[in-house]
mmCIF file of C-alpha atoms in Angstrom:
data_model
loop_
_atom_site.group_PDB
_atom_site.id
_atom_site.type_symbol
_atom_site.label_atom_id
_atom_site.label_comp_id
_atom_site.label_asym_id
_atom_site.label_seq_id
_atom_site.Cartn_x
_atom_site.Cartn_y
_atom_site.Cartn_z
ATOM 1 C CA UNK A 8 0.000 0.000 0.000
ATOM 2 C CA UNK A 9 1.004 3.618 -0.416
ATOM 3 C CA UNK A 10 2.859 4.864 2.615
ATOM 4 C CA UNK A 11 5.400 7.356 3.848
ATOM 5 C CA UNK A 12 7.657 6.282 6.702
ATOM 6 C CA UNK A 13 9.450 9.006 8.609
ATOM 7 C CA UNK A 14 12.547 8.914 10.748
ATOM 8 C CA UNK A 15 12.319 8.805 14.502
ATOM 9 C CA UNK A 16 11.976 11.498 17.132
ATOM 10 C CA UNK A 17 14.857 13.868 17.752
ATOM 11 C CA UNK A 18 16.033 16.154 20.533
ATOM 12 C CA UNK A 19 18.215 19.042 19.445
ATOM 13 C CA UNK A 20 19.966 21.958 21.105
ATOM 14 C CA UNK A 21 19.346 25.541 19.998
ATOM 15 C CA UNK A 22 21.527 26.422 17.036
ATOM 16 C CA UNK A 23 21.809 22.843 15.838
ATOM 17 C CA UNK A 24 20.514 21.371 12.576
ATOM 18 C CA UNK A 25 17.899 18.729 11.974
ATOM 19 C CA UNK A 26 17.376 16.331 9.086
ATOM 20 C CA UNK A 27 14.177 14.320 8.818
ATOM 21 C CA UNK A 28 13.718 11.547 6.267
ATOM 22 C CA UNK A 29 10.553 10.340 4.573
ATOM 23 C CA UNK A 30 10.689 7.008 2.749
ATOM 24 C CA UNK A 31 8.004 6.360 0.155
ATOM 25 C CA UNK A 32 6.614 3.042 -0.979
ATOM 26 C CA UNK A 33 3.711 1.711 -2.992
ATOM 27 C CA UNK A 34 3.715 4.306 -5.767
ATOM 28 C CA UNK A 35 5.907 5.921 -8.416
ATOM 29 C CA UNK A 36 8.130 8.126 -6.247
ATOM 30 C CA UNK A 37 9.041 10.599 -8.986
ATOM 31 C CA UNK A 38 5.424 11.171 -10.030
ATOM 32 C CA UNK A 39 4.403 13.124 -6.945
ATOM 33 C CA UNK A 40 5.707 16.074 -5.016
ATOM 34 C CA UNK A 41 6.432 15.738 -1.314
ATOM 35 C CA UNK A 42 5.353 18.481 1.050
ATOM 36 C CA UNK A 43 6.551 19.205 4.567
ATOM 37 C CA UNK A 44 4.147 20.477 7.202
ATOM 38 C CA UNK A 45 4.768 21.052 10.879
ATOM 39 C CA UNK A 46 2.549 21.459 13.906
ATOM 40 C CA UNK A 47 3.793 23.059 17.095
ATOM 41 C CA UNK A 48 2.021 22.074 20.314
ATOM 42 C CA UNK A 49 -1.511 23.470 20.314
ATOM 43 C CA UNK A 50 -0.932 25.327 17.057
ATOM 44 C CA UNK A 51 -2.294 25.086 13.565
ATOM 45 C CA UNK A 52 -0.681 23.119 10.780
ATOM 46 C CA UNK A 53 2.064 25.095 9.049
ATOM 47 C CA UNK A 54 3.241 24.440 5.488
ATOM 48 C CA UNK A 55 7.014 24.613 5.060
ATOM 49 C CA UNK A 56 7.559 23.810 1.398
ATOM 50 C CA UNK A 57 7.582 21.131 -1.249
ATOM 51 C CA UNK A 58 9.920 19.280 -3.555
ATOM 52 C CA UNK A 59 9.037 17.828 -6.919
ATOM 53 C CA UNK A 60 10.468 14.341 -6.582
ATOM 54 C CA UNK A 61 10.845 14.125 -10.360
ATOM 55 C CA UNK A 62 12.874 17.227 -11.219
ATOM 56 C CA UNK A 63 13.904 18.345 -7.664
ATOM 57 C CA UNK A 64 12.277 21.742 -8.095
ATOM 58 C CA UNK A 65 11.550 23.224 -4.686
ATOM 59 C CA UNK A 66 9.316 25.924 -3.281
ATOM 60 C CA UNK A 67 9.720 27.153 0.277
ATOM 61 C CA UNK A 68 7.530 29.175 2.565
ATOM 62 C CA UNK A 69 9.152 32.580 2.996
ATOM 63 C CA UNK A 70 9.011 31.979 6.748
ATOM 64 C CA UNK A 71 11.610 29.242 6.415
ATOM 65 C CA UNK A 72 13.511 30.526 3.374
ATOM 66 C CA UNK A 73 17.239 30.335 4.022
ATOM 67 C CA UNK A 74 16.865 27.948 6.941
ATOM 68 C CA UNK A 75 15.314 24.907 5.278
ATOM 69 C CA UNK A 76 16.484 22.684 2.446
ATOM 70 C CA UNK A 77 14.414 19.943 0.825
ATOM 71 C CA UNK A 78 16.145 17.183 -1.090
ATOM 72 C CA UNK A 79 15.364 13.712 -2.402
ATOM 73 C CA UNK A 80 17.194 10.516 -3.305
ATOM 74 C CA UNK A 81 15.341 8.634 -6.019
ATOM 75 C CA UNK A 82 17.345 5.426 -5.596
ATOM 76 C CA UNK A 83 16.355 5.359 -1.923
ATOM 77 C CA UNK A 84 12.817 6.635 -2.651
ATOM 78 C CA UNK A 85 13.361 9.057 0.192
ATOM 79 C CA UNK A 86 12.762 12.753 0.699
ATOM 80 C CA UNK A 87 14.617 14.815 3.275
ATOM 81 C CA UNK A 88 13.940 18.021 5.154
ATOM 82 C CA UNK A 89 16.869 19.848 6.757
ATOM 83 C CA UNK A 90 16.202 22.731 9.122
ATOM 84 C CA UNK A 91 19.122 24.784 10.437
ATOM 85 C CA UNK A 92 19.715 27.225 13.282
ATOM 86 C CA UNK A 93 17.092 25.574 15.421
ATOM 87 C CA UNK A 94 15.329 27.527 18.154
ATOM 88 C CA UNK A 95 12.834 26.543 20.791
ATOM 89 C CA UNK A 96 9.958 27.678 18.561
ATOM 90 C CA UNK A 97 10.869 24.884 16.137
ATOM 91 C CA UNK A 98 9.663 22.312 18.641
ATOM 92 C CA UNK A 99 6.907 20.555 16.712
ATOM 93 C CA UNK A 100 5.752 17.437 14.947
ATOM 94 C CA UNK A 101 7.054 17.439 11.385
ATOM 95 C CA UNK A 102 5.060 15.660 8.690
ATOM 96 C CA UNK A 103 5.819 14.745 5.122
ATOM 97 C CA UNK A 104 2.873 14.355 2.773
ATOM 98 C CA UNK A 105 2.346 13.347 -0.833
ATOM 99 C CA UNK A 106 0.653 15.719 -3.232
ATOM 100 C CA UNK A 107 -2.344 14.788 -5.308
ATOM 101 C CA UNK A 108 -4.230 17.061 -7.649
ATOM 102 C CA UNK A 109 -7.701 17.539 -9.028
ATOM 103 C CA UNK A 110 -8.600 19.393 -12.194
ATOM 104 C CA UNK A 111 -10.860 22.350 -11.493
ATOM 105 C CA UNK A 112 -11.735 24.207 -14.671
ATOM 106 C CA UNK A 113 -8.399 25.035 -16.284
ATOM 107 C CA UNK A 114 -6.347 24.637 -13.133
ATOM 108 C CA UNK A 115 -5.379 21.972 -10.652
ATOM 109 C CA UNK A 116 -6.362 22.041 -7.008
ATOM 110 C CA UNK A 117 -3.587 20.382 -5.027
ATOM 111 C CA UNK A 118 -4.076 18.548 -1.760
ATOM 112 C CA UNK A 119 -2.154 16.141 0.459
ATOM 113 C CA UNK A 120 -3.508 12.646 0.126
ATOM 114 C CA UNK A 121 -0.967 10.491 1.975
ATOM 115 C CA UNK A 122 0.836 11.548 5.136
ATOM 116 C CA UNK A 123 3.672 10.173 7.183
ATOM 117 C CA UNK A 124 3.011 9.532 10.859
ATOM 118 C CA UNK A 125 5.080 12.505 11.899
ATOM 119 C CA UNK A 126 8.441 13.085 13.550
ATOM 120 C CA UNK A 127 8.500 14.749 16.950
ATOM 121 C CA UNK A 128 11.303 17.271 17.285
ATOM 122 C CA UNK A 129 12.166 18.916 20.574
ATOM 123 C CA UNK A 130 14.550 21.853 20.679
ATOM 124 C CA UNK A 131 15.828 22.468 24.160
ATOM 125 C CA UNK A 132 19.045 23.436 25.898
ATOM 126 C CA UNK B 25 -0.094 35.402 2.899
ATOM 127 C CA UNK B 26 -3.716 34.305 2.755
ATOM 128 C CA UNK B 27 -5.179 34.015 6.257
ATOM 129 C CA UNK B 28 -7.655 31.208 6.934
ATOM 130 C CA UNK B 29 -10.072 31.639 9.820
ATOM 131 C CA UNK B 30 -12.397 28.923 11.043
ATOM 132 C CA UNK B 31 -15.423 29.179 13.260
ATOM 133 C CA UNK B 32 -16.101 28.006 15.774
ATOM 134 C CA UNK B 33 -12.741 27.021 17.256
ATOM 135 C CA UNK B 34 -14.493 24.279 19.188
ATOM 136 C CA UNK B 35 -17.963 22.861 19.534
ATOM 137 C CA UNK B 36 -19.764 20.283 21.619
ATOM 138 C CA UNK B 37 -22.180 17.945 19.916
ATOM 139 C CA UNK B 38 -23.939 14.639 20.339
ATOM 140 C CA UNK B 39 -24.047 11.558 18.160
ATOM 141 C CA UNK B 40 -26.585 12.142 15.417
ATOM 142 C CA UNK B 41 -26.249 15.927 15.415
ATOM 143 C CA UNK B 42 -25.760 17.938 12.271
ATOM 144 C CA UNK B 43 -22.495 19.873 12.524
ATOM 145 C CA UNK B 44 -21.400 22.817 10.406
ATOM 146 C CA UNK B 45 -17.925 24.347 10.396
ATOM 147 C CA UNK B 46 -17.086 27.469 8.445
ATOM 148 C CA UNK B 47 -13.799 28.622 6.954
ATOM 149 C CA UNK B 48 -13.124 32.110 5.663
ATOM 150 C CA UNK B 49 -10.198 33.192 3.494
ATOM 151 C CA UNK B 50 -8.710 36.676 3.706
ATOM 152 C CA UNK B 51 -9.097 36.975 -0.061
ATOM 153 C CA UNK B 52 -10.666 34.968 -2.840
ATOM 154 C CA UNK B 53 -9.235 31.499 -3.350
ATOM 155 C CA UNK B 54 -11.762 30.318 -5.936
ATOM 156 C CA UNK B 55 -12.462 26.751 -4.771
ATOM 157 C CA UNK B 56 -8.885 25.755 -3.967
ATOM 158 C CA UNK B 57 -9.923 24.667 -0.502
ATOM 159 C CA UNK B 58 -9.379 21.333 1.216
ATOM 160 C CA UNK B 59 -10.657 19.899 4.493
ATOM 161 C CA UNK B 60 -8.702 17.561 6.796
ATOM 162 C CA UNK B 61 -9.626 15.563 9.856
ATOM 163 C CA UNK B 62 -7.031 15.008 12.576
ATOM 164 C CA UNK B 63 -7.276 12.838 15.667
ATOM 165 C CA UNK B 64 -4.962 13.247 18.675
ATOM 166 C CA UNK B 65 -1.451 12.022 17.971
ATOM 167 C CA UNK B 66 -2.273 11.209 14.349
ATOM 168 C CA UNK B 67 -1.527 12.746 10.997
ATOM 169 C CA UNK B 68 -4.242 14.669 9.174
ATOM 170 C CA UNK B 69 -6.489 12.839 6.740
ATOM 171 C CA UNK B 70 -7.982 14.551 3.711
ATOM 172 C CA UNK B 71 -11.763 14.495 3.598
ATOM 173 C CA UNK B 72 -12.664 16.933 0.846
ATOM 174 C CA UNK B 73 -10.673 18.563 -1.929
ATOM 175 C CA UNK B 74 -11.528 21.475 -4.196
ATOM 176 C CA UNK B 75 -14.181 22.667 -1.738
ATOM 177 C CA UNK B 76 -16.718 19.938 -2.441
ATOM 178 C CA UNK B 77 -15.142 16.749 -3.793
ATOM 179 C CA UNK B 78 -15.437 13.907 -1.341
ATOM 180 C CA UNK B 79 -12.312 11.790 -1.164
ATOM 181 C CA UNK B 80 -12.557 8.075 -1.849
ATOM 182 C CA UNK B 81 -13.509 6.127 1.251
ATOM 183 C CA UNK B 82 -14.828 9.137 3.150
ATOM 184 C CA UNK B 83 -18.393 8.621 4.394
ATOM 185 C CA UNK B 84 -21.109 10.499 2.541
ATOM 186 C CA UNK B 85 -22.235 12.227 5.741
ATOM 187 C CA UNK B 86 -19.350 14.631 5.100
ATOM 188 C CA UNK B 87 -19.912 17.370 2.555
ATOM 189 C CA UNK B 88 -18.269 20.642 1.604
ATOM 190 C CA UNK B 89 -19.435 23.753 -0.148
ATOM 191 C CA UNK B 90 -18.427 27.303 -0.947
ATOM 192 C CA UNK B 91 -16.203 29.336 -3.213
ATOM 193 C CA UNK B 92 -14.390 32.629 -3.147
ATOM 194 C CA UNK B 93 -13.834 33.423 0.514
ATOM 195 C CA UNK B 94 -16.496 31.448 2.386
ATOM 196 C CA UNK B 95 -16.580 27.691 2.791
ATOM 197 C CA UNK B 96 -18.461 25.147 4.864
ATOM 198 C CA UNK B 97 -17.858 21.611 6.038
ATOM 199 C CA UNK B 98 -20.992 19.773 7.120
ATOM 200 C CA UNK B 99 -21.345 16.471 8.935
ATOM 201 C CA UNK B 100 -24.968 15.455 8.460
ATOM 202 C CA UNK B 101 -25.195 12.991 11.343
ATOM 203 C CA UNK B 102 -22.249 12.960 13.737
ATOM 204 C CA UNK B 103 -20.832 9.532 14.511
ATOM 205 C CA UNK B 104 -18.600 8.520 17.442
ATOM 206 C CA UNK B 105 -15.552 8.261 15.168
ATOM 207 C CA UNK B 106 -16.041 11.852 13.975
ATOM 208 C CA UNK B 107 -14.911 13.452 17.222
ATOM 209 C CA UNK B 108 -11.711 15.082 16.023
ATOM 210 C CA UNK B 109 -10.218 18.377 14.893
ATOM 211 C CA UNK B 110 -11.067 19.656 11.415
ATOM 212 C CA UNK B 111 -8.843 22.043 9.485
ATOM 213 C CA UNK B 112 -9.298 23.863 6.206
ATOM 214 C CA UNK B 113 -6.377 24.547 3.867
ATOM 215 C CA UNK B 114 -6.013 26.829 0.872
ATOM 216 C CA UNK B 115 -3.835 25.749 -2.034
ATOM 217 C CA UNK B 116 -4.620 28.734 -4.234
ATOM 218 C CA UNK B 117 -1.197 30.235 -3.743
ATOM 219 C CA UNK B 118 1.952 29.583 -1.756
ATOM 220 C CA UNK B 119 2.516 29.634 1.088
ATOM 221 C CA UNK B 120 -0.323 27.187 1.506
ATOM 222 C CA UNK B 121 -2.079 28.025 4.737
ATOM 223 C CA UNK B 122 -4.361 26.250 7.172
ATOM 224 C CA UNK B 123 -7.142 27.356 9.442
ATOM 225 C CA UNK B 124 -6.607 27.162 13.183
ATOM 226 C CA UNK B 125 -8.772 24.049 13.425
ATOM 227 C CA UNK B 126 -12.183 23.287 14.884
ATOM 228 C CA UNK B 127 -12.276 20.728 17.658
ATOM 229 C CA UNK B 128 -15.483 18.688 17.733
ATOM 230 C CA UNK B 129 -16.036 17.362 21.222
ATOM 231 C CA UNK B 130 -18.617 15.105 22.810
ATOM 232 C CA UNK B 131 -21.404 16.953 24.599
#
């Protein structure tokens, strides 16, 4: 079945870097983009960016621009999210999600149809 | 950025109740609006895409409507497994943004 399996929980110190992996199975990896979304405790879901697993094109939320890098390894069928210069406000559950799309008139409406289970990241001194 | 605001932020309801959740965008997003359900400690699950298209496997008691800036998610007859948090998301333009969520609790 289609699934995304994420790496395990991490505890990081302020100023450190974090790299979360997301291994895909059950579908053509390069046919779908992978998005990264995080959720801080008690907060709304927050979109961080996406990577086209086929051509590696990326788009980042301006909030994270310069601090986040999305990559992918097609041979490993795995996407990665690296976040640098961590601060306490980065404490959150980080999700990867696959993109699907639906034609609406002349445009596509994108949505996230398969999600990983999430990776809990704690940033604390 | 497009701001998404849901109302109410929480509600109490009983099994069998009709529940309506609204989502408002800070500017027009056509119908590029999705709804997700999230249970505690779990990842979100897409219920509805493009404002009104029910995802495969989602019960027909869920429905969505709206366009432009105002959208609605309706649960026609609340079931025990529907107690969860519901979030809207716009994918009209990046950064994609989510509403703050509506928590549906047992009365």
